[in-house]
PDB file of C-alpha atoms in Angstrom:
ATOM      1  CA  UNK W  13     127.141 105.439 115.985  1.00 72.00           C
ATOM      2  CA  UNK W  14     123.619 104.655 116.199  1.00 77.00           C
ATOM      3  CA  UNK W  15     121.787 101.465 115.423  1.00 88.00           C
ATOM      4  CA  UNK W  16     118.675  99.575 115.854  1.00 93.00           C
ATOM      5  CA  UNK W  17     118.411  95.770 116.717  1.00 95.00           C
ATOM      6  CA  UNK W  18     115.445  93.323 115.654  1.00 96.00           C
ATOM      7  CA  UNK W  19     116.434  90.212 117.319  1.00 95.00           C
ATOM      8  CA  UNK W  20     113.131  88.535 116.026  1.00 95.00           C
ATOM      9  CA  UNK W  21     113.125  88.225 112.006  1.00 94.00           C
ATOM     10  CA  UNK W  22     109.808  86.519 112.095  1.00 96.00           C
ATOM     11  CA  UNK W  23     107.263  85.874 114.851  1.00 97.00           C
ATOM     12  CA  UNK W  24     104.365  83.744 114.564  1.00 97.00           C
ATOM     13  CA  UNK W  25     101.132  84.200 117.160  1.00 97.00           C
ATOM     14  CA  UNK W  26      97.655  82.628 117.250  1.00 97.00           C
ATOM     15  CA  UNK W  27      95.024  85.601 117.267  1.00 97.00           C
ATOM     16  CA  UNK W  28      94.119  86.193 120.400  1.00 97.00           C
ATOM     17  CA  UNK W  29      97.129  85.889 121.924  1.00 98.00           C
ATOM     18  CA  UNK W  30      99.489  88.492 123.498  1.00 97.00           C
ATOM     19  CA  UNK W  31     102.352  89.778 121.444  1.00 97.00           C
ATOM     20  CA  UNK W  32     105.775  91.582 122.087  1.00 98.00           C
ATOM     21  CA  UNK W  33     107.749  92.825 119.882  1.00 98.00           C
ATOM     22  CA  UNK W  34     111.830  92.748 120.838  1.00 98.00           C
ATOM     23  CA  UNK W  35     113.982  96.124 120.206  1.00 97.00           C
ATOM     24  CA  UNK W  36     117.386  97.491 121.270  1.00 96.00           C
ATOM     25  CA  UNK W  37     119.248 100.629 120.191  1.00 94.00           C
ATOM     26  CA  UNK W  38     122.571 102.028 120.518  1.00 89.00           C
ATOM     27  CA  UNK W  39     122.800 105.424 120.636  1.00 83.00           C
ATOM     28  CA  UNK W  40     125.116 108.128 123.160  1.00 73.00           C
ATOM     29  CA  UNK W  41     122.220 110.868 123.341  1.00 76.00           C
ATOM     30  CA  UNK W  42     118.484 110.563 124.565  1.00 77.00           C
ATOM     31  CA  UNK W  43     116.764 108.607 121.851  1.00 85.00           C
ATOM     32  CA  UNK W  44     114.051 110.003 119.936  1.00 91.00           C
ATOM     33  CA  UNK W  45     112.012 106.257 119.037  1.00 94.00           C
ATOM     34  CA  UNK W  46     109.645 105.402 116.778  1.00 95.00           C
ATOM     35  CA  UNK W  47     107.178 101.690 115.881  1.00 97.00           C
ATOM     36  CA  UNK W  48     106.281 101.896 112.400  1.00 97.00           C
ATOM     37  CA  UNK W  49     104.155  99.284 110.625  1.00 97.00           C
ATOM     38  CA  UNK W  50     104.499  97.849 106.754  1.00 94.00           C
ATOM     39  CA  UNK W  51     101.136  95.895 105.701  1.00 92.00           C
ATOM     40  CA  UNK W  52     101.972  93.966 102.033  1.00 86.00           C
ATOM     41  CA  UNK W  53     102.121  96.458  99.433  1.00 83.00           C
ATOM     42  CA  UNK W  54     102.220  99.628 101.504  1.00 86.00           C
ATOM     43  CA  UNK W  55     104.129 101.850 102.946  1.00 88.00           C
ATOM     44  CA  UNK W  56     105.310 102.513 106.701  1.00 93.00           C
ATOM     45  CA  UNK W  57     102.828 103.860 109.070  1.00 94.00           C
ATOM     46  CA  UNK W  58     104.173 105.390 112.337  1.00 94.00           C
ATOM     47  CA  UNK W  59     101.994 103.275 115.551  1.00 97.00           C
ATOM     48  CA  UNK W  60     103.742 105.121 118.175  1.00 96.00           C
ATOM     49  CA  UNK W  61     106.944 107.704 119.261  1.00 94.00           C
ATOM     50  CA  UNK W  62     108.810 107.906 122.663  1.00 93.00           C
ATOM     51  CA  UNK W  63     110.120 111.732 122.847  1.00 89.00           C
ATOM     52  CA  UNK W  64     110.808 112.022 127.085  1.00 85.00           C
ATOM     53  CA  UNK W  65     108.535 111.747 129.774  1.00 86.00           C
ATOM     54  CA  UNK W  66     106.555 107.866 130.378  1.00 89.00           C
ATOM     55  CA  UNK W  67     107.969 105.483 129.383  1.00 91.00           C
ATOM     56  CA  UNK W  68     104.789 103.302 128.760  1.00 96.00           C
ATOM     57  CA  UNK W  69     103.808 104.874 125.401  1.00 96.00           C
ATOM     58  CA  UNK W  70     100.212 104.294 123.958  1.00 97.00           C
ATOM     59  CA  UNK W  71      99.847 103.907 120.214  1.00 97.00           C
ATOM     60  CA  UNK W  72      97.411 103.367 117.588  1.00 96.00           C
ATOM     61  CA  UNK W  73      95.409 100.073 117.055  1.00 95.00           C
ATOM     62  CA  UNK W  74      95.907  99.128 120.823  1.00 97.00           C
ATOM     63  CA  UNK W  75      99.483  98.887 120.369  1.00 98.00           C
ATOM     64  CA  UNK W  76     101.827  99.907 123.270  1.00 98.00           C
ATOM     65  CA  UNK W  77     105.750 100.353 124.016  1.00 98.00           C
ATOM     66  CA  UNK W  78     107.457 100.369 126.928  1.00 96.00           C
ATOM     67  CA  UNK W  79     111.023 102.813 127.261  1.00 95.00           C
ATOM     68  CA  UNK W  80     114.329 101.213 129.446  1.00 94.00           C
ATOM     69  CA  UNK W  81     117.133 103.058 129.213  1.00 91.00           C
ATOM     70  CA  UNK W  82     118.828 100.388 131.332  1.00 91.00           C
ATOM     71  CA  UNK W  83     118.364  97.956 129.015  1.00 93.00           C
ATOM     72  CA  UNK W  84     118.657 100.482 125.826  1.00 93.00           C
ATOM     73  CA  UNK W  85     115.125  98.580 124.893  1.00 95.00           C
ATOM     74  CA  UNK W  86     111.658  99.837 123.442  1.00 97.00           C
ATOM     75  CA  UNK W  87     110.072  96.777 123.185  1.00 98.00           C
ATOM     76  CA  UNK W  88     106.437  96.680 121.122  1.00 98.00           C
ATOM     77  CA  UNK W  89     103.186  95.015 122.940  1.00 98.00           C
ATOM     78  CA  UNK W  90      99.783  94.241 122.311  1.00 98.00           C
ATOM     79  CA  UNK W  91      97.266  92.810 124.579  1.00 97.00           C
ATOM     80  CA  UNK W  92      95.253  90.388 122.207  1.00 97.00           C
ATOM     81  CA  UNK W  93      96.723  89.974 118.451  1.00 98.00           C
ATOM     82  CA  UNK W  94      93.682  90.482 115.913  1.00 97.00           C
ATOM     83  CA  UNK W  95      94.452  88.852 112.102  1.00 96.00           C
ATOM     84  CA  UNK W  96      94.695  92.505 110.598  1.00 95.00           C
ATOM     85  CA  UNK W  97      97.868  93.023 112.500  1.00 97.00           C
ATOM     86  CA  UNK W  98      99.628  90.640 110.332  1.00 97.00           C
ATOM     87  CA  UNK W  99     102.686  93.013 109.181  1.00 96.00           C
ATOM     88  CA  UNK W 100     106.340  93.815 109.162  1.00 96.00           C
ATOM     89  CA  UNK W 101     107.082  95.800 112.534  1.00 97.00           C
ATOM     90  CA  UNK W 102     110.216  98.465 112.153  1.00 97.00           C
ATOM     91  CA  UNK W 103     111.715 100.014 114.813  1.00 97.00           C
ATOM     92  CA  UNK W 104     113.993 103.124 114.426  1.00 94.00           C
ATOM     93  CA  UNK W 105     115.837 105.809 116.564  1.00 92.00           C
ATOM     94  CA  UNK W 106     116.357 109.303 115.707  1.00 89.00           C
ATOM     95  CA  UNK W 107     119.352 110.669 115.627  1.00 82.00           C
ATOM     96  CA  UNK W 108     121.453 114.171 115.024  1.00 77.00           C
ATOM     97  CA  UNK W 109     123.886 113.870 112.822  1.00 70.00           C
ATOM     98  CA  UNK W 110     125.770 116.949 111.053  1.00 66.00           C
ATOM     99  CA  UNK W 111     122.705 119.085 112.349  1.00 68.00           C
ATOM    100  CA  UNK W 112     120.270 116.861 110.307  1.00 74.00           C
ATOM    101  CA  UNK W 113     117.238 114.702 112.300  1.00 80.00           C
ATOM    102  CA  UNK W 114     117.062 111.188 110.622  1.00 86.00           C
ATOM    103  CA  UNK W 115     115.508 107.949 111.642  1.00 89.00           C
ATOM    104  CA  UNK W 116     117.559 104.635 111.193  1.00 90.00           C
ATOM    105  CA  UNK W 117     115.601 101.714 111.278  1.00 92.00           C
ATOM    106  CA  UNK W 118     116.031  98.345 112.390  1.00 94.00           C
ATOM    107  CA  UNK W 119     115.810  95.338 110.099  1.00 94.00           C
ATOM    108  CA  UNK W 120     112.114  94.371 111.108  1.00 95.00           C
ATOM    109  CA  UNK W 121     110.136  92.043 112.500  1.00 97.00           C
ATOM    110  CA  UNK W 122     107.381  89.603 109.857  1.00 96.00           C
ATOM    111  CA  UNK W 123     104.130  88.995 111.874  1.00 97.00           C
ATOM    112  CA  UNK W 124     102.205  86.056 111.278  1.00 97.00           C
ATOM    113  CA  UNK W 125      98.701  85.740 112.884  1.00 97.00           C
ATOM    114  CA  UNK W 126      96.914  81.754 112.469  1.00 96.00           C
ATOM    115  CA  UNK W 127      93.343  81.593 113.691  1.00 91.00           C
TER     116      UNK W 127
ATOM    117  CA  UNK E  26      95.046 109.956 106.236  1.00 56.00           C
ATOM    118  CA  UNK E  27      98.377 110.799 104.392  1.00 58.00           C
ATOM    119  CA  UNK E  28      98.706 112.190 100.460  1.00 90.00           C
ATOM    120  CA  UNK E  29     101.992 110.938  98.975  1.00 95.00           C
ATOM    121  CA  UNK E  30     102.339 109.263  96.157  1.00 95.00           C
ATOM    122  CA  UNK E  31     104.618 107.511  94.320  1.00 97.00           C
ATOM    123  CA  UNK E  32     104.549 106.269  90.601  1.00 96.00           C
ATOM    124  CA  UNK E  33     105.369 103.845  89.165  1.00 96.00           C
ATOM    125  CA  UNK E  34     104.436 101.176  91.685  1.00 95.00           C
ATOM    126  CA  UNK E  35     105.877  98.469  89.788  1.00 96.00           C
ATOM    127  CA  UNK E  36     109.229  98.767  87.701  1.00 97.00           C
ATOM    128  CA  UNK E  37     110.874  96.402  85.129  1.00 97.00           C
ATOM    129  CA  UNK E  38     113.933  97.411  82.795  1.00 96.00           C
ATOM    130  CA  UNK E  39     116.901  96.587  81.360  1.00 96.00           C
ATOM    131  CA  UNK E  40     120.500  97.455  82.149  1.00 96.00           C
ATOM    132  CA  UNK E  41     121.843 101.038  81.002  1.00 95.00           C
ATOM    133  CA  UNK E  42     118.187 102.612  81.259  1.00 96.00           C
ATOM    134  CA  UNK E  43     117.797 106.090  82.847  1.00 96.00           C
ATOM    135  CA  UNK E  44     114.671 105.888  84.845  1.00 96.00           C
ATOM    136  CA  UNK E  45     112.677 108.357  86.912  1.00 97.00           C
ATOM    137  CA  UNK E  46     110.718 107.337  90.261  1.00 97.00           C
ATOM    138  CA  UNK E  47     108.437 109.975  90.979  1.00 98.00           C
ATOM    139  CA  UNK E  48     107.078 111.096  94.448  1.00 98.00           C
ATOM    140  CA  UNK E  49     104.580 113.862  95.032  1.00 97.00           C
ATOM    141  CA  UNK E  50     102.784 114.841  97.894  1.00 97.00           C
ATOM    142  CA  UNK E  51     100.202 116.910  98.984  1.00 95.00           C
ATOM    143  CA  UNK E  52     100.807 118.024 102.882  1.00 93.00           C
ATOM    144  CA  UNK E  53     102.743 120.712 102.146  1.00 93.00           C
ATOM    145  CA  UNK E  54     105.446 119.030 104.135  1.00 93.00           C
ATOM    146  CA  UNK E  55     109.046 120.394 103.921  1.00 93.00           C
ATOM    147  CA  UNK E  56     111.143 117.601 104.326  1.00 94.00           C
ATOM    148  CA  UNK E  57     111.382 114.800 102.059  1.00 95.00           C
ATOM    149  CA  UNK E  58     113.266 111.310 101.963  1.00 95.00           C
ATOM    150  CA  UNK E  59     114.227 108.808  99.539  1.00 96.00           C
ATOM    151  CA  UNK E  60     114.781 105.521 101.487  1.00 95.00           C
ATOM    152  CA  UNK E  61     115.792 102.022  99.894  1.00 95.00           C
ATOM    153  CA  UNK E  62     114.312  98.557 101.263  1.00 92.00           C
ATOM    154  CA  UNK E  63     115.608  95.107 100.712  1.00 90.00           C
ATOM    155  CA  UNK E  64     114.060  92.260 102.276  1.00 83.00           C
ATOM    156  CA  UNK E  65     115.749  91.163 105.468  1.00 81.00           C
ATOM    157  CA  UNK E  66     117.551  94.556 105.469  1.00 84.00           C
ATOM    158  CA  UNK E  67     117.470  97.556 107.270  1.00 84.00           C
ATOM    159  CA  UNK E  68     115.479 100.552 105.344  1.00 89.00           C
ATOM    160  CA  UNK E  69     118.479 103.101 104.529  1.00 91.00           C
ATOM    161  CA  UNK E  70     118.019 106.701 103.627  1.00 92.00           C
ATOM    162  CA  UNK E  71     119.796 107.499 100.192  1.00 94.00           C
ATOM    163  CA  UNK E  72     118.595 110.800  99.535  1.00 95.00           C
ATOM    164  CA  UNK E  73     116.577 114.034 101.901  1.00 94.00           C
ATOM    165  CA  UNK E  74     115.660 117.283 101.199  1.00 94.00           C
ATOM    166  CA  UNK E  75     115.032 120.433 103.665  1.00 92.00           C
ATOM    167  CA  UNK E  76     113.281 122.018 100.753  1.00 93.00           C
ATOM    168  CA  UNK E  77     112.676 123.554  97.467  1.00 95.00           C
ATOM    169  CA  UNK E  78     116.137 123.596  95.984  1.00 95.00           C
ATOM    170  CA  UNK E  79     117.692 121.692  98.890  1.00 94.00           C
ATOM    171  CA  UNK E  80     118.860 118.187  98.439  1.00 95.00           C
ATOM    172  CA  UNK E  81     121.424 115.825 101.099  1.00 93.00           C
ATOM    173  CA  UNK E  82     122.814 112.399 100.461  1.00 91.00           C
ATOM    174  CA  UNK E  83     121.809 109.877 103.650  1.00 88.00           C
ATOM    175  CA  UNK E  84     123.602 107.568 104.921  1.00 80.00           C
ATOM    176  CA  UNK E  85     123.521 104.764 102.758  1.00 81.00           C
ATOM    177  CA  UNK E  86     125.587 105.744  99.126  1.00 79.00           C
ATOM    178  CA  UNK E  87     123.434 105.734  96.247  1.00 83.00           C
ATOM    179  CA  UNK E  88     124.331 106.054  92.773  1.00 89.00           C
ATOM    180  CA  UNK E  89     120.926 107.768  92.263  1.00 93.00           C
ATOM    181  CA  UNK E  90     120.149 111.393  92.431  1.00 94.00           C
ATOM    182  CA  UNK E  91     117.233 113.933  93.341  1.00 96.00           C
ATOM    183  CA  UNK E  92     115.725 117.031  92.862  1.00 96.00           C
ATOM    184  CA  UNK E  93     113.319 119.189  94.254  1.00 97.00           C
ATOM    185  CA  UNK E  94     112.245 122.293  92.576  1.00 97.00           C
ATOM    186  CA  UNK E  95     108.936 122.564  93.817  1.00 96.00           C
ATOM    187  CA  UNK E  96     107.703 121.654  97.621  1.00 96.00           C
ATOM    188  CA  UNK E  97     105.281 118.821  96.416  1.00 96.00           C
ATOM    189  CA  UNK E  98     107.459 116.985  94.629  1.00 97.00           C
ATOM    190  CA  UNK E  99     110.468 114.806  94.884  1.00 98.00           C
ATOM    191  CA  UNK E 100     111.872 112.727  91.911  1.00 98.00           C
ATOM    192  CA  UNK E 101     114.709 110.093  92.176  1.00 97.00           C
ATOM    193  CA  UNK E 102     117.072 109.464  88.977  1.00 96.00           C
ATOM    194  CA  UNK E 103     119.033 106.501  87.893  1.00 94.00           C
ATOM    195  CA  UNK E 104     120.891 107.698  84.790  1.00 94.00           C
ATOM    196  CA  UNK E 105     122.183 104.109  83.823  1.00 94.00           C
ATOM    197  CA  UNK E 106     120.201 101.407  85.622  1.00 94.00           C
ATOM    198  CA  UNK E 107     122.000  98.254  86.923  1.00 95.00           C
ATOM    199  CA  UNK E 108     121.168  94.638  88.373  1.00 95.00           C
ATOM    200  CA  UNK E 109     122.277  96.005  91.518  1.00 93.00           C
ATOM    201  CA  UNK E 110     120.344  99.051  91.755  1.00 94.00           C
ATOM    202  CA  UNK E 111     117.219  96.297  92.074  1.00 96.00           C
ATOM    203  CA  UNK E 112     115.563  97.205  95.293  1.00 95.00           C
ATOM    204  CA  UNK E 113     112.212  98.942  96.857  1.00 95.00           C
ATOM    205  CA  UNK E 114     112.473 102.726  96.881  1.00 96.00           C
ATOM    206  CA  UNK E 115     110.227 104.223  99.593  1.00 96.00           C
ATOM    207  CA  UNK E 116     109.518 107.932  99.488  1.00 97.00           C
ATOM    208  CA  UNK E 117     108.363 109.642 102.878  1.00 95.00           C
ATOM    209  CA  UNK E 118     107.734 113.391 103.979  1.00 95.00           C
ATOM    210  CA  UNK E 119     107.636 115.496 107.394  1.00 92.00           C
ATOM    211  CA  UNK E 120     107.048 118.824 108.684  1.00 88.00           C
ATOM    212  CA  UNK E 121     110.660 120.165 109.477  1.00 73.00           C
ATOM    213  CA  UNK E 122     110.764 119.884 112.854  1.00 70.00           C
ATOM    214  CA  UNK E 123     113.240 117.720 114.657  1.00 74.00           C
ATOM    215  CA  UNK E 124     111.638 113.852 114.799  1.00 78.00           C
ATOM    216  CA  UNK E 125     108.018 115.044 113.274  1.00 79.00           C
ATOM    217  CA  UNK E 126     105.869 111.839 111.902  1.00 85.00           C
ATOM    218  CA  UNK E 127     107.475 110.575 108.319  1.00 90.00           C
ATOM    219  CA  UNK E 128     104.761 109.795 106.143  1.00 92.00           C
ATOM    220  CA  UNK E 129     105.354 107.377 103.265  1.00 94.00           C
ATOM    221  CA  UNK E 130     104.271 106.556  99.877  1.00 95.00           C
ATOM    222  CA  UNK E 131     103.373 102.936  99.017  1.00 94.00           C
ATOM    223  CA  UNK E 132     106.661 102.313  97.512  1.00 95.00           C
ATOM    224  CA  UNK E 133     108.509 101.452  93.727  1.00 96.00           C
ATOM    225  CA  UNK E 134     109.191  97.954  93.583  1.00 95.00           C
ATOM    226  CA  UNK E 135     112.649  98.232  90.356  1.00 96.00           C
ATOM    227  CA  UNK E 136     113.772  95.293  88.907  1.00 97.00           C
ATOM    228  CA  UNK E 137     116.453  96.360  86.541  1.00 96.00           C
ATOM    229  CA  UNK E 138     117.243  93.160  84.235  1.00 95.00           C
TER     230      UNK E 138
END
């Protein structure tokens, strides 16, 4: 069965400074995997997707995510955190189950920026 | 920049209640999702739909049901609210194809008393 793991409930960074963002998945097929992003009061908004082909993914907002199958990982990074990122971080797989294409997410990860 | 919309936002009501959450949007998207969100948890998918007249239960069992007569919209039923059906309902659409982007509404925050 499939399944997403957020080892990190809640990281805290100064702005600034670099961030990564820790997830692992379990799943018997090529993953289909998705960053989405929850700001208070809103709903999820995709930042990036890994389908096949680099592993380094670019998103939006100067977010990145890097694919290893060996490690079943598609761990989240940003260069320099800015205050505005402050969010709740989801990752999900996709997965085919009974011919339907669904995303199960992970439990999340709470960003705190300081100054 | 996304059109879906859910109403109400905010939800408080007492036990045995039947309650609607609504969920419309504007994309012309055909697949649509019902997920539930509890802090600290995992967001589970309760409820899809392929299209007009098509409706699946996800993966998490849900005492709520759904309809969808028309492509734009996508209501979610509690015929007798409970204490335990207290939870964040997100509703999110795609086009339907394989892993296309979800996009989701802002959520319904129900409190049932």
């Amino acid at each position: 069965a499939q399944s997403v793991t957020q080892p990190d409930i809640h990281i805290t960074v100064s702005e600034g400074a670099s961030l990564e963002l820790r997830c692992n998945y379990s799943y018997g097929a090529t993953p289909y995997l998705f960053w989405y992003v929850q700001s208070p009061g809103q709903g999820l908004q995709l930042l990036l997707k890994y389908f096949s082909g680099d592993t380094l993914v670019q998103g939006i907002k100067g977010f990145e995510a890097e694919f290893k199958r060996s490690q079943s990982s598609f761990n989240l990074r940003k260069p320099s955190v800015h205050w505005s990122d402050a969010a709740e971080y989801f990752c999900a797989v996709g997965a085919s189950e009974g011919g339907a294409n669904n995303l199960f997410f992970g439990t999340g990860t709470r960003l705190t920026v300081i100054p | 920049e996304a059109d879906i919309y859910q109403t109400p936002r905010y939800l408080v009501i007492g036990t045995g209640k039947k309650i609607t959450l609504e969920c419309s949007q504007t994309m012309g998207h055909d697949k649509m999702y019902w997920y539930q969100q509890d802090p600290g948890m995992e967001l589970h998918l309760i409820h899809y739909s392929y299209g007009v007249n098509s409706t699946e239960k996800g993966d998490l069992s849900s005492e709520s049901t759904v309809s969808r007569i028309r492509t734009e919209h996508f209501p979610l039923t509690l015929e007798s609210a409970r204490p335990s059906h207290t939870s964040q309902y997100l509703c999110a659409s795609s086009e339907y194809r394989g892993f296309d982007e979800q996009f989701f509404g802002p959520g319904t925050r129900l409190t049932v008393l």
